[in-house]
mmCIF file with all atom_site columns, C-alpha atoms and ligand atoms in Angstrom:
data_model
loop_
_atom_site.group_PDB
_atom_site.id
_atom_site.type_symbol
_atom_site.label_atom_id
_atom_site.label_alt_id
_atom_site.label_comp_id
_atom_site.label_asym_id
_atom_site.label_entity_id
_atom_site.label_seq_id
_atom_site.pdbx_PDB_ins_code
_atom_site.Cartn_x
_atom_site.Cartn_y
_atom_site.Cartn_z
_atom_site.occupancy
_atom_site.B_iso_or_equiv
_atom_site.pdbx_formal_charge
_atom_site.auth_seq_id
_atom_site.auth_comp_id
_atom_site.auth_asym_id
_atom_site.auth_atom_id
_atom_site.pdbx_PDB_model_num
ATOM   1   C CA . MET F 1 1   ? 95.901  85.763 285.375 1.00 88.00 ? 1   MET F CA 1
ATOM   2   C CA . THR F 1 2   ? 96.382  81.858 284.485 1.00 97.00 ? 2   THR F CA 1
ATOM   3   C CA . VAL F 1 3   ? 96.179  80.884 280.616 1.00 98.00 ? 3   VAL F CA 1
ATOM   4   C CA . ILE F 1 4   ? 96.207  77.528 279.618 1.00 98.00 ? 4   ILE F CA 1
ATOM   5   C CA . ALA F 1 5   ? 96.672  76.993 275.658 1.00 98.00 ? 5   ALA F CA 1
ATOM   6   C CA . ILE F 1 6   ? 95.880  73.667 274.172 1.00 98.00 ? 6   ILE F CA 1
ATOM   7   C CA . ASP F 1 7   ? 96.602  73.100 270.709 1.00 97.00 ? 7   ASP F CA 1
ATOM   8   C CA . GLY F 1 8   ? 96.107  69.591 268.487 1.00 94.00 ? 8   GLY F CA 1
ATOM   9   C CA . THR F 1 9   ? 94.756  67.764 265.664 1.00 92.00 ? 9   THR F CA 1
ATOM   10  C CA . PHE F 1 10  ? 91.207  67.431 264.685 1.00 88.00 ? 10  PHE F CA 1
ATOM   11  C CA . ALA F 1 11  ? 89.360  65.006 267.227 1.00 89.00 ? 11  ALA F CA 1
ATOM   12  C CA . SER F 1 12  ? 92.513  64.807 269.470 1.00 93.00 ? 12  SER F CA 1
ATOM   13  C CA . GLY F 1 13  ? 90.263  65.031 272.576 1.00 92.00 ? 13  GLY F CA 1
ATOM   14  C CA . LYS F 1 14  ? 91.444  68.501 273.054 1.00 94.00 ? 14  LYS F CA 1
ATOM   15  C CA . GLY F 1 15  ? 87.968  70.140 273.475 1.00 94.00 ? 15  GLY F CA 1
ATOM   16  C CA . THR F 1 16  ? 87.063  67.548 275.982 1.00 95.00 ? 16  THR F CA 1
ATOM   17  C CA . LEU F 1 17  ? 90.404  68.008 277.815 1.00 97.00 ? 17  LEU F CA 1
ATOM   18  C CA . GLY F 1 18  ? 89.930  71.984 277.599 1.00 98.00 ? 18  GLY F CA 1
ATOM   19  C CA . LYS F 1 19  ? 86.461  71.690 279.484 1.00 98.00 ? 19  LYS F CA 1
ATOM   20  C CA . GLY F 1 20  ? 87.651  69.609 281.912 1.00 98.00 ? 20  GLY F CA 1
ATOM   21  C CA . LEU F 1 21  ? 90.909  71.659 282.729 1.00 98.00 ? 21  LEU F CA 1
ATOM   22  C CA . ALA F 1 22  ? 88.718  74.877 282.984 1.00 98.00 ? 22  ALA F CA 1
ATOM   23  C CA . ALA F 1 23  ? 86.316  73.106 285.141 1.00 98.00 ? 23  ALA F CA 1
ATOM   24  C CA . HIS F 1 24  ? 89.213  71.924 287.424 1.00 97.00 ? 24  HIS F CA 1
ATOM   25  C CA . TYR F 1 25  ? 90.972  75.518 287.871 1.00 97.00 ? 25  TYR F CA 1
ATOM   26  C CA . GLY F 1 26  ? 87.655  77.454 287.734 1.00 97.00 ? 26  GLY F CA 1
ATOM   27  C CA . LEU F 1 27  ? 88.659  79.269 284.262 1.00 98.00 ? 27  LEU F CA 1
ATOM   28  C CA . PRO F 1 28  ? 86.596  80.115 281.682 1.00 98.00 ? 28  PRO F CA 1
ATOM   29  C CA . TYR F 1 29  ? 86.783  78.106 278.673 1.00 98.00 ? 29  TYR F CA 1
ATOM   30  C CA . LEU F 1 30  ? 87.071  79.204 274.626 1.00 98.00 ? 30  LEU F CA 1
ATOM   31  C CA . ASP F 1 31  ? 86.782  76.589 272.041 1.00 97.00 ? 31  ASP F CA 1
ATOM   32  C CA . THR F 1 32  ? 88.528  78.853 268.987 1.00 98.00 ? 32  THR F CA 1
ATOM   33  C CA . GLY F 1 33  ? 87.431  76.314 266.420 1.00 96.00 ? 33  GLY F CA 1
ATOM   34  C CA . LYS F 1 34  ? 83.729  77.888 266.816 1.00 98.00 ? 34  LYS F CA 1
ATOM   35  C CA . LEU F 1 35  ? 84.966  81.185 265.891 1.00 98.00 ? 35  LEU F CA 1
ATOM   36  C CA . TYR F 1 36  ? 86.232  79.571 262.428 1.00 98.00 ? 36  TYR F CA 1
ATOM   37  C CA . ARG F 1 37  ? 83.314  77.317 262.112 1.00 98.00 ? 37  ARG F CA 1
ATOM   38  C CA . ALA F 1 38  ? 80.930  80.301 262.930 1.00 98.00 ? 38  ALA F CA 1
ATOM   39  C CA . THR F 1 39  ? 82.673  82.418 260.100 1.00 98.00 ? 39  THR F CA 1
ATOM   40  C CA . ALA F 1 40  ? 82.140  79.319 257.713 1.00 98.00 ? 40  ALA F CA 1
ATOM   41  C CA . LYS F 1 41  ? 78.367  79.174 258.508 1.00 98.00 ? 41  LYS F CA 1
ATOM   42  C CA . ARG F 1 42  ? 78.021  82.901 258.027 1.00 98.00 ? 42  ARG F CA 1
ATOM   43  C CA . VAL F 1 43  ? 79.741  82.801 254.648 1.00 98.00 ? 43  VAL F CA 1
ATOM   44  C CA . LEU F 1 44  ? 77.481  79.639 253.473 1.00 97.00 ? 44  LEU F CA 1
ATOM   45  C CA . ASP F 1 45  ? 74.533  81.180 254.881 1.00 97.00 ? 45  ASP F CA 1
ATOM   46  C CA . ALA F 1 46  ? 74.947  84.141 252.675 1.00 97.00 ? 46  ALA F CA 1
ATOM   47  C CA . GLY F 1 47  ? 75.409  82.241 249.576 1.00 97.00 ? 47  GLY F CA 1
ATOM   48  C CA . GLY F 1 48  ? 79.142  83.136 249.796 1.00 98.00 ? 48  GLY F CA 1
ATOM   49  C CA . ASP F 1 49  ? 82.382  80.701 249.224 1.00 98.00 ? 49  ASP F CA 1
ATOM   50  C CA . VAL F 1 50  ? 84.892  79.782 251.850 1.00 98.00 ? 50  VAL F CA 1
ATOM   51  C CA . SER F 1 51  ? 87.667  79.647 249.648 1.00 98.00 ? 51  SER F CA 1
ATOM   52  C CA . ASN F 1 52  ? 86.977  83.362 248.994 1.00 98.00 ? 52  ASN F CA 1
ATOM   53  C CA . SER F 1 53  ? 89.166  85.690 251.393 1.00 98.00 ? 53  SER F CA 1
ATOM   54  C CA . SER F 1 54  ? 86.813  88.644 251.410 1.00 98.00 ? 54  SER F CA 1
ATOM   55  C CA . ASP F 1 55  ? 83.851  86.623 251.859 1.00 98.00 ? 55  ASP F CA 1
ATOM   56  C CA . GLY F 1 56  ? 85.338  84.753 254.872 1.00 98.00 ? 56  GLY F CA 1
ATOM   57  C CA . THR F 1 57  ? 86.804  87.990 256.008 1.00 98.00 ? 57  THR F CA 1
ATOM   58  C CA . ASN F 1 58  ? 83.450  89.867 255.969 1.00 98.00 ? 58  ASN F CA 1
ATOM   59  C CA . ALA F 1 59  ? 82.031  87.075 257.924 1.00 98.00 ? 59  ALA F CA 1
ATOM   60  C CA . ALA F 1 60  ? 84.721  86.858 260.314 1.00 98.00 ? 60  ALA F CA 1
ATOM   61  C CA . LYS F 1 61  ? 84.577  90.676 261.340 1.00 98.00 ? 61  LYS F CA 1
ATOM   62  C CA . ARG F 1 62  ? 80.845  90.191 262.373 1.00 97.00 ? 62  ARG F CA 1
ATOM   63  C CA . ILE F 1 63  ? 81.462  87.101 264.694 1.00 97.00 ? 63  ILE F CA 1
ATOM   64  C CA . SER F 1 64  ? 80.569  87.866 268.349 1.00 95.00 ? 64  SER F CA 1
ATOM   65  C CA . ALA F 1 65  ? 80.197  85.400 271.301 1.00 95.00 ? 65  ALA F CA 1
ATOM   66  C CA . LYS F 1 66  ? 76.387  84.746 270.737 1.00 95.00 ? 66  LYS F CA 1
ATOM   67  C CA . ASP F 1 67  ? 77.219  83.023 267.570 1.00 96.00 ? 67  ASP F CA 1
ATOM   68  C CA . LEU F 1 68  ? 78.861  80.368 268.880 1.00 97.00 ? 68  LEU F CA 1
ATOM   69  C CA . ALA F 1 69  ? 76.303  78.803 270.900 1.00 94.00 ? 69  ALA F CA 1
ATOM   70  C CA . ASP F 1 70  ? 74.633  77.025 267.545 1.00 94.00 ? 70  ASP F CA 1
ATOM   71  C CA . PRO F 1 71  ? 74.541  73.256 268.075 1.00 91.00 ? 71  PRO F CA 1
ATOM   72  C CA . ILE F 1 72  ? 74.845  73.341 264.163 1.00 92.00 ? 72  ILE F CA 1
ATOM   73  C CA . LEU F 1 73  ? 78.422  74.306 264.402 1.00 95.00 ? 73  LEU F CA 1
ATOM   74  C CA . LYS F 1 74  ? 79.586  70.950 265.504 1.00 88.00 ? 74  LYS F CA 1
ATOM   75  C CA . SER F 1 75  ? 78.306  69.402 262.164 1.00 86.00 ? 75  SER F CA 1
ATOM   76  C CA . GLY F 1 76  ? 80.886  67.724 259.683 1.00 83.00 ? 76  GLY F CA 1
ATOM   77  C CA . PRO F 1 77  ? 80.424  69.758 256.844 1.00 90.00 ? 77  PRO F CA 1
ATOM   78  C CA . ILE F 1 78  ? 80.756  73.291 259.143 1.00 94.00 ? 78  ILE F CA 1
ATOM   79  C CA . GLY F 1 79  ? 83.966  71.683 260.059 1.00 91.00 ? 79  GLY F CA 1
ATOM   80  C CA . ALA F 1 80  ? 85.124  71.014 256.619 1.00 90.00 ? 80  ALA F CA 1
ATOM   81  C CA . ALA F 1 81  ? 84.086  74.590 255.716 1.00 96.00 ? 81  ALA F CA 1
ATOM   82  C CA . ALA F 1 82  ? 85.919  76.087 258.680 1.00 96.00 ? 82  ALA F CA 1
ATOM   83  C CA . SER F 1 83  ? 89.138  74.301 257.736 1.00 92.00 ? 83  SER F CA 1
ATOM   84  C CA . LYS F 1 84  ? 89.024  75.932 254.392 1.00 95.00 ? 84  LYS F CA 1
ATOM   85  C CA . VAL F 1 85  ? 87.979  79.426 255.652 1.00 97.00 ? 85  VAL F CA 1
ATOM   86  C CA . SER F 1 86  ? 90.729  79.228 258.162 1.00 95.00 ? 86  SER F CA 1
ATOM   87  C CA . VAL F 1 87  ? 93.477  79.411 255.726 1.00 94.00 ? 87  VAL F CA 1
ATOM   88  C CA . HIS F 1 88  ? 93.078  82.926 255.093 1.00 97.00 ? 88  HIS F CA 1
ATOM   89  C CA . PRO F 1 89  ? 95.389  85.411 256.787 1.00 97.00 ? 89  PRO F CA 1
ATOM   90  C CA . ASP F 1 90  ? 92.560  87.977 256.784 1.00 98.00 ? 90  ASP F CA 1
ATOM   91  C CA . VAL F 1 91  ? 90.388  85.720 258.501 1.00 98.00 ? 91  VAL F CA 1
ATOM   92  C CA . ARG F 1 92  ? 92.765  84.894 261.128 1.00 97.00 ? 92  ARG F CA 1
ATOM   93  C CA . ALA F 1 93  ? 93.336  88.444 261.769 1.00 98.00 ? 93  ALA F CA 1
ATOM   94  C CA . ALA F 1 94  ? 89.896  89.599 262.106 1.00 98.00 ? 94  ALA F CA 1
ATOM   95  C CA . LEU F 1 95  ? 89.399  86.720 264.754 1.00 98.00 ? 95  LEU F CA 1
ATOM   96  C CA . PHE F 1 96  ? 92.406  87.495 266.670 1.00 98.00 ? 96  PHE F CA 1
ATOM   97  C CA . LYS F 1 97  ? 91.168  90.221 268.976 1.00 97.00 ? 97  LYS F CA 1
ATOM   98  C CA . PHE F 1 98  ? 88.147  88.092 269.982 1.00 98.00 ? 98  PHE F CA 1
ATOM   99  C CA . GLN F 1 99  ? 90.530  85.680 271.384 1.00 98.00 ? 99  GLN F CA 1
ATOM   100 C CA . ARG F 1 100 ? 93.250  87.696 272.780 1.00 98.00 ? 100 ARG F CA 1
ATOM   101 C CA . ASP F 1 101 ? 90.571  89.616 274.743 1.00 97.00 ? 101 ASP F CA 1
ATOM   102 C CA . PHE F 1 102 ? 89.182  86.378 276.059 1.00 98.00 ? 102 PHE F CA 1
ATOM   103 C CA . ALA F 1 103 ? 92.864  85.331 277.242 1.00 98.00 ? 103 ALA F CA 1
ATOM   104 C CA . ALA F 1 104 ? 93.404  88.962 278.641 1.00 97.00 ? 104 ALA F CA 1
ATOM   105 C CA . LYS F 1 105 ? 90.864  87.649 281.552 1.00 96.00 ? 105 LYS F CA 1
ATOM   106 C CA . GLY F 1 106 ? 92.540  84.338 281.993 1.00 97.00 ? 106 GLY F CA 1
ATOM   107 C CA . GLY F 1 107 ? 91.258  81.074 280.773 1.00 98.00 ? 107 GLY F CA 1
ATOM   108 C CA . VAL F 1 108 ? 91.683  77.819 278.949 1.00 98.00 ? 108 VAL F CA 1
ATOM   109 C CA . LEU F 1 109 ? 91.612  78.228 275.141 1.00 98.00 ? 109 LEU F CA 1
ATOM   110 C CA . ASP F 1 110 ? 91.881  75.327 272.621 1.00 98.00 ? 110 ASP F CA 1
ATOM   111 C CA . GLY F 1 111 ? 92.799  75.401 268.633 1.00 96.00 ? 111 GLY F CA 1
ATOM   112 C CA . ARG F 1 112 ? 95.394  75.107 266.238 1.00 94.00 ? 112 ARG F CA 1
ATOM   113 C CA . ASP F 1 113 ? 97.778  78.160 267.145 1.00 95.00 ? 113 ASP F CA 1
ATOM   114 C CA . ILE F 1 114 ? 97.039  79.435 270.438 1.00 97.00 ? 114 ILE F CA 1
ATOM   115 C CA . GLY F 1 115 ? 100.408 78.668 272.085 1.00 96.00 ? 115 GLY F CA 1
ATOM   116 C CA . THR F 1 116 ? 102.099 80.005 268.838 1.00 95.00 ? 116 THR F CA 1
ATOM   117 C CA . VAL F 1 117 ? 100.141 83.024 267.972 1.00 96.00 ? 117 VAL F CA 1
ATOM   118 C CA . ILE F 1 118 ? 97.390  83.830 269.974 1.00 97.00 ? 118 ILE F CA 1
ATOM   119 C CA . CYS F 1 119 ? 98.782  83.188 273.472 1.00 97.00 ? 119 CYS F CA 1
ATOM   120 C CA . PRO F 1 120 ? 102.606 82.872 273.159 1.00 97.00 ? 120 PRO F CA 1
ATOM   121 C CA . ASP F 1 121 ? 103.196 83.777 276.644 1.00 97.00 ? 121 ASP F CA 1
ATOM   122 C CA . ALA F 1 122 ? 100.689 81.368 278.016 1.00 98.00 ? 122 ALA F CA 1
ATOM   123 C CA . ASP F 1 123 ? 101.484 79.911 281.686 1.00 98.00 ? 123 ASP F CA 1
ATOM   124 C CA . VAL F 1 124 ? 100.858 76.330 280.296 1.00 98.00 ? 124 VAL F CA 1
ATOM   125 C CA . LYS F 1 125 ? 100.952 74.976 276.795 1.00 98.00 ? 125 LYS F CA 1
ATOM   126 C CA . LEU F 1 126 ? 99.548  71.516 275.846 1.00 98.00 ? 126 LEU F CA 1
ATOM   127 C CA . TYR F 1 127 ? 100.000 69.702 272.328 1.00 97.00 ? 127 TYR F CA 1
ATOM   128 C CA . VAL F 1 128 ? 97.453  67.211 272.227 1.00 96.00 ? 128 VAL F CA 1
ATOM   129 C CA . THR F 1 129 ? 97.109  64.406 269.543 1.00 93.00 ? 129 THR F CA 1
ATOM   130 C CA . ALA F 1 130 ? 96.251  60.801 269.144 1.00 95.00 ? 130 ALA F CA 1
ATOM   131 C CA . SER F 1 131 ? 96.784  58.059 266.043 1.00 96.00 ? 131 SER F CA 1
ATOM   132 C CA . PRO F 1 132 ? 94.650  58.771 263.080 1.00 95.00 ? 132 PRO F CA 1
ATOM   133 C CA . GLU F 1 133 ? 92.489  55.683 263.337 1.00 95.00 ? 133 GLU F CA 1
ATOM   134 C CA . GLU F 1 134 ? 91.790  56.614 267.075 1.00 95.00 ? 134 GLU F CA 1
ATOM   135 C CA . ARG F 1 135 ? 90.942  60.131 266.458 1.00 96.00 ? 135 ARG F CA 1
ATOM   136 C CA . ALA F 1 136 ? 88.515  58.673 263.162 1.00 96.00 ? 136 ALA F CA 1
ATOM   137 C CA . ARG F 1 137 ? 86.594  56.215 265.781 1.00 94.00 ? 137 ARG F CA 1
ATOM   138 C CA . ARG F 1 138 ? 85.958  58.889 268.356 1.00 92.00 ? 138 ARG F CA 1
ATOM   139 C CA . ARG F 1 139 ? 84.859  61.225 265.773 1.00 89.00 ? 139 ARG F CA 1
ATOM   140 C CA . HIS F 1 140 ? 82.827  58.838 264.037 1.00 92.00 ? 140 HIS F CA 1
ATOM   141 C CA . ALA F 1 141 ? 80.732  58.006 267.282 1.00 91.00 ? 141 ALA F CA 1
ATOM   142 C CA . GLU F 1 142 ? 80.247  61.839 267.845 1.00 86.00 ? 142 GLU F CA 1
ATOM   143 C CA . LEU F 1 143 ? 78.774  62.090 264.564 1.00 84.00 ? 143 LEU F CA 1
ATOM   144 C CA . THR F 1 144 ? 76.534  59.318 264.567 1.00 87.00 ? 144 THR F CA 1
ATOM   145 C CA . GLY F 1 145 ? 75.264  60.972 267.978 1.00 83.00 ? 145 GLY F CA 1
ATOM   146 C CA . TYR F 1 146 ? 74.350  63.865 265.814 1.00 79.00 ? 146 TYR F CA 1
ATOM   147 C CA . GLY F 1 147 ? 72.429  61.522 263.119 1.00 81.00 ? 147 GLY F CA 1
ATOM   148 C CA . GLU F 1 148 ? 75.216  61.727 260.199 1.00 80.00 ? 148 GLU F CA 1
ATOM   149 C CA . THR F 1 149 ? 75.791  58.492 258.772 1.00 85.00 ? 149 THR F CA 1
ATOM   150 C CA . LEU F 1 150 ? 79.280  58.392 257.439 1.00 87.00 ? 150 LEU F CA 1
ATOM   151 C CA . SER F 1 151 ? 81.760  54.980 257.806 1.00 92.00 ? 151 SER F CA 1
ATOM   152 C CA . VAL F 1 152 ? 84.790  55.106 259.916 1.00 93.00 ? 152 VAL F CA 1
ATOM   153 C CA . ALA F 1 153 ? 86.764  54.897 256.820 1.00 95.00 ? 153 ALA F CA 1
ATOM   154 C CA . ASP F 1 154 ? 85.040  58.256 255.178 1.00 93.00 ? 154 ASP F CA 1
ATOM   155 C CA . VAL F 1 155 ? 85.660  59.855 258.592 1.00 92.00 ? 155 VAL F CA 1
ATOM   156 C CA . LEU F 1 156 ? 89.494  58.893 258.440 1.00 95.00 ? 156 LEU F CA 1
ATOM   157 C CA . ALA F 1 157 ? 89.919  59.860 254.823 1.00 94.00 ? 157 ALA F CA 1
ATOM   158 C CA . GLN F 1 158 ? 88.214  63.472 255.868 1.00 91.00 ? 158 GLN F CA 1
ATOM   159 C CA . LEU F 1 159 ? 90.457  63.660 258.913 1.00 91.00 ? 159 LEU F CA 1
ATOM   160 C CA . LYS F 1 160 ? 93.899  63.204 256.842 1.00 93.00 ? 160 LYS F CA 1
ATOM   161 C CA . GLU F 1 161 ? 92.650  65.727 254.464 1.00 91.00 ? 161 GLU F CA 1
ATOM   162 C CA . ARG F 1 162 ? 92.018  68.003 257.229 1.00 89.00 ? 162 ARG F CA 1
ATOM   163 C CA . ASP F 1 163 ? 95.483  67.365 259.263 1.00 91.00 ? 163 ASP F CA 1
ATOM   164 C CA . THR F 1 164 ? 97.092  68.087 255.818 1.00 91.00 ? 164 THR F CA 1
ATOM   165 C CA . ARG F 1 165 ? 95.515  71.429 255.111 1.00 89.00 ? 165 ARG F CA 1
ATOM   166 C CA . ASP F 1 166 ? 95.517  72.446 258.838 1.00 88.00 ? 166 ASP F CA 1
ATOM   167 C CA . SER F 1 167 ? 99.349  71.876 259.160 1.00 90.00 ? 167 SER F CA 1
ATOM   168 C CA . THR F 1 168 ? 100.755 72.934 255.696 1.00 90.00 ? 168 THR F CA 1
ATOM   169 C CA . ARG F 1 169 ? 98.698  76.367 255.382 1.00 89.00 ? 169 ARG F CA 1
ATOM   170 C CA . ALA F 1 170 ? 101.119 79.127 255.191 1.00 90.00 ? 170 ALA F CA 1
ATOM   171 C CA . ALA F 1 171 ? 99.048  81.296 258.033 1.00 89.00 ? 171 ALA F CA 1
ATOM   172 C CA . ALA F 1 172 ? 99.484  80.055 261.476 1.00 87.00 ? 172 ALA F CA 1
ATOM   173 C CA . PRO F 1 173 ? 99.862  76.147 260.625 1.00 90.00 ? 173 PRO F CA 1
ATOM   174 C CA . LEU F 1 174 ? 99.210  73.530 263.329 1.00 89.00 ? 174 LEU F CA 1
ATOM   175 C CA . LYS F 1 175 ? 102.365 72.940 265.139 1.00 90.00 ? 175 LYS F CA 1
ATOM   176 C CA . PRO F 1 176 ? 103.285 72.329 268.573 1.00 93.00 ? 176 PRO F CA 1
ATOM   177 C CA . ALA F 1 177 ? 105.073 75.596 270.294 1.00 93.00 ? 177 ALA F CA 1
ATOM   178 C CA . GLU F 1 178 ? 108.733 74.878 271.082 1.00 94.00 ? 178 GLU F CA 1
ATOM   179 C CA . ASP F 1 179 ? 107.589 75.230 274.769 1.00 95.00 ? 179 ASP F CA 1
ATOM   180 C CA . ALA F 1 180 ? 104.475 72.985 274.526 1.00 97.00 ? 180 ALA F CA 1
ATOM   181 C CA . HIS F 1 181 ? 104.100 69.741 276.599 1.00 96.00 ? 181 HIS F CA 1
ATOM   182 C CA . LEU F 1 182 ? 103.152 66.918 274.106 1.00 96.00 ? 182 LEU F CA 1
ATOM   183 C CA . LEU F 1 183 ? 100.152 64.432 275.268 1.00 96.00 ? 183 LEU F CA 1
ATOM   184 C CA . ASP F 1 184 ? 99.301  61.688 273.048 1.00 96.00 ? 184 ASP F CA 1
ATOM   185 C CA . THR F 1 185 ? 96.209  60.376 274.261 1.00 95.00 ? 185 THR F CA 1
ATOM   186 C CA . THR F 1 186 ? 95.897  57.117 271.939 1.00 95.00 ? 186 THR F CA 1
ATOM   187 C CA . GLY F 1 187 ? 94.511  54.538 274.026 1.00 94.00 ? 187 GLY F CA 1
ATOM   188 C CA . MET F 1 188 ? 93.974  56.703 276.984 1.00 95.00 ? 188 MET F CA 1
ATOM   189 C CA . SER F 1 189 ? 90.352  57.309 278.570 1.00 93.00 ? 189 SER F CA 1
ATOM   190 C CA . ILE F 1 190 ? 89.135  60.971 279.179 1.00 94.00 ? 190 ILE F CA 1
ATOM   191 C CA . ALA F 1 191 ? 89.866  60.629 282.506 1.00 96.00 ? 191 ALA F CA 1
ATOM   192 C CA . GLU F 1 192 ? 93.245  59.420 282.401 1.00 97.00 ? 192 GLU F CA 1
ATOM   193 C CA . VAL F 1 193 ? 93.932  62.156 279.765 1.00 97.00 ? 193 VAL F CA 1
ATOM   194 C CA . LEU F 1 194 ? 92.500  65.051 282.454 1.00 98.00 ? 194 LEU F CA 1
ATOM   195 C CA . LYS F 1 195 ? 94.723  63.454 285.045 1.00 98.00 ? 195 LYS F CA 1
ATOM   196 C CA . ALA F 1 196 ? 97.947  63.672 283.072 1.00 97.00 ? 196 ALA F CA 1
ATOM   197 C CA . ALA F 1 197 ? 97.161  67.108 281.819 1.00 98.00 ? 197 ALA F CA 1
ATOM   198 C CA . ILE F 1 198 ? 96.240  68.101 285.529 1.00 98.00 ? 198 ILE F CA 1
ATOM   199 C CA . GLU F 1 199 ? 99.845  66.683 286.724 1.00 97.00 ? 199 GLU F CA 1
ATOM   200 C CA . MET F 1 200 ? 101.466 68.682 283.688 1.00 96.00 ? 200 MET F CA 1
ATOM   201 C CA . CYS F 1 201 ? 99.651  71.766 284.638 1.00 97.00 ? 201 CYS F CA 1
ATOM   202 C CA . ASP F 1 202 ? 100.222 71.495 288.324 1.00 97.00 ? 202 ASP F CA 1
ATOM   203 C CA . ALA F 1 203 ? 103.884 71.199 287.881 1.00 95.00 ? 203 ALA F CA 1
ATOM   204 C CA . ILE F 1 204 ? 103.905 74.719 286.232 1.00 94.00 ? 204 ILE F CA 1
ATOM   205 C CA . LEU F 1 205 ? 101.233 76.292 288.282 1.00 93.00 ? 205 LEU F CA 1
ATOM   206 C CA . VAL F 1 206 ? 101.437 75.232 291.802 1.00 85.00 ? 206 VAL F CA 1
ATOM   207 C CA . ARG F 1 207 ? 104.664 76.261 293.090 1.00 71.00 ? 207 ARG F CA 1
HETATM 208 O O1 . DC  G 2 .   ? 88.896  72.296 266.223 1.00 69.02 ? 1   DC  G O1 1
HETATM 209 P P1 . DC  G 2 .   ? 87.846  72.399 265.337 1.00 69.02 ? 1   DC  G P1 1
HETATM 210 O O2 . DC  G 2 .   ? 87.621  70.973 264.223 1.00 69.02 ? 1   DC  G O2 1
HETATM 211 O O3 . DC  G 2 .   ? 86.341  73.012 265.643 1.00 69.02 ? 1   DC  G O3 1
HETATM 212 O O4 . DC  G 2 .   ? 88.259  73.595 263.953 1.00 69.02 ? 1   DC  G O4 1
HETATM 213 C C1 . DC  G 2 .   ? 87.679  73.662 262.868 1.00 69.02 ? 1   DC  G C1 1
HETATM 214 C C2 . DC  G 2 .   ? 88.712  74.300 261.887 1.00 69.02 ? 1   DC  G C2 1
HETATM 215 O O5 . DC  G 2 .   ? 89.029  75.547 262.254 1.00 69.02 ? 1   DC  G O5 1
HETATM 216 C C3 . DC  G 2 .   ? 90.153  73.679 261.803 1.00 69.02 ? 1   DC  G C3 1
HETATM 217 O O6 . DC  G 2 .   ? 90.104  72.637 261.136 1.00 69.02 ? 1   DC  G O6 1
HETATM 218 C C4 . DC  G 2 .   ? 90.906  74.441 261.599 1.00 69.02 ? 1   DC  G C4 1
HETATM 219 C C5 . DC  G 2 .   ? 90.466  75.781 262.228 1.00 69.02 ? 1   DC  G C5 1
HETATM 220 N N1 . DC  G 2 .   ? 91.160  76.529 263.435 1.00 69.02 ? 1   DC  G N1 1
HETATM 221 C C6 . DC  G 2 .   ? 91.996  76.891 263.101 1.00 69.02 ? 1   DC  G C6 1
HETATM 222 O O7 . DC  G 2 .   ? 92.564  77.508 262.212 1.00 69.02 ? 1   DC  G O7 1
HETATM 223 N N2 . DC  G 2 .   ? 92.999  77.655 264.276 1.00 69.02 ? 1   DC  G N2 1
HETATM 224 C C7 . DC  G 2 .   ? 92.326  77.547 265.604 1.00 69.02 ? 1   DC  G C7 1
HETATM 225 N N3 . DC  G 2 .   ? 92.640  78.255 266.615 1.00 69.02 ? 1   DC  G N3 1
HETATM 226 C C8 . DC  G 2 .   ? 91.170  76.738 265.818 1.00 69.02 ? 1   DC  G C8 1
HETATM 227 C C9 . DC  G 2 .   ? 90.329  76.418 264.627 1.00 69.02 ? 1   DC  G C9 1
#
C-alpha cells in the first residue's frame, strides 16, 4: 500500500503536484485542505463562528466525502476561514479518522500535517514550498480565474498572515517531517515540479 504524503505552504503548488503524482502512480488523491474548508463552510452556513472550537468540532464531525466537491470551497474567504477553524485540536481530531481511513487503502494526500501527524509512516514525504512572491502571483492568477478582484499585494499580505497562523499554531503546526524531501518550486513550471517529484519518489519506491 503506497502512501505519498505532501505537505507545504499555501499556494506552493502541492495540490497540482499531488494530483499529478496520483495520476502517475495510479493512486487515489485526497486534498485534505478541503476537509478544513468544508468544515469552515458548514460553520459559516449555520451562522456559527470559526474561532469557536465547539462550532468547528460539531461541523467537522459531520463532514463526509460528498461535502468535498463544492467548487465554492476553493474561494479566498473560505480558505481564510479554514485556516482559522484548523487551529482547534478538537476539529483536527474529528477529521483524523477520515484521513487515516483514506490513507489505509494507499494514496497521495496533501496538507499541512500529513507527514508529521496523519501518515508518519508514509513511504515518501515531500515538503513543497516557493517564495512568498511567487506563491502570491500564482494564487492571484487562480483567484482572478474564479472572478475575485484582489491585487497581488493583497494576496501577498493574506498569504503571509496564513503562513504565520498555519506554522505557529499549537496543534499540528505546518513544518517539514524530519525525513521529508524538500522541494522548492520557485521558478519551476508545473511539468518541472512533477518531474523532480517523480525522481524523488522513484528513488524510494522503485527498487
Ligand atoms: O491547503 P488549503 O489552502 O486548502 O488549506 C486551507 C487551510 O486548512 C490551511 O490554511 C490550514 C488548514 N489545513 C490544515 O490545518 N491541515 C491540513 N492537513 C490541510 C489544511
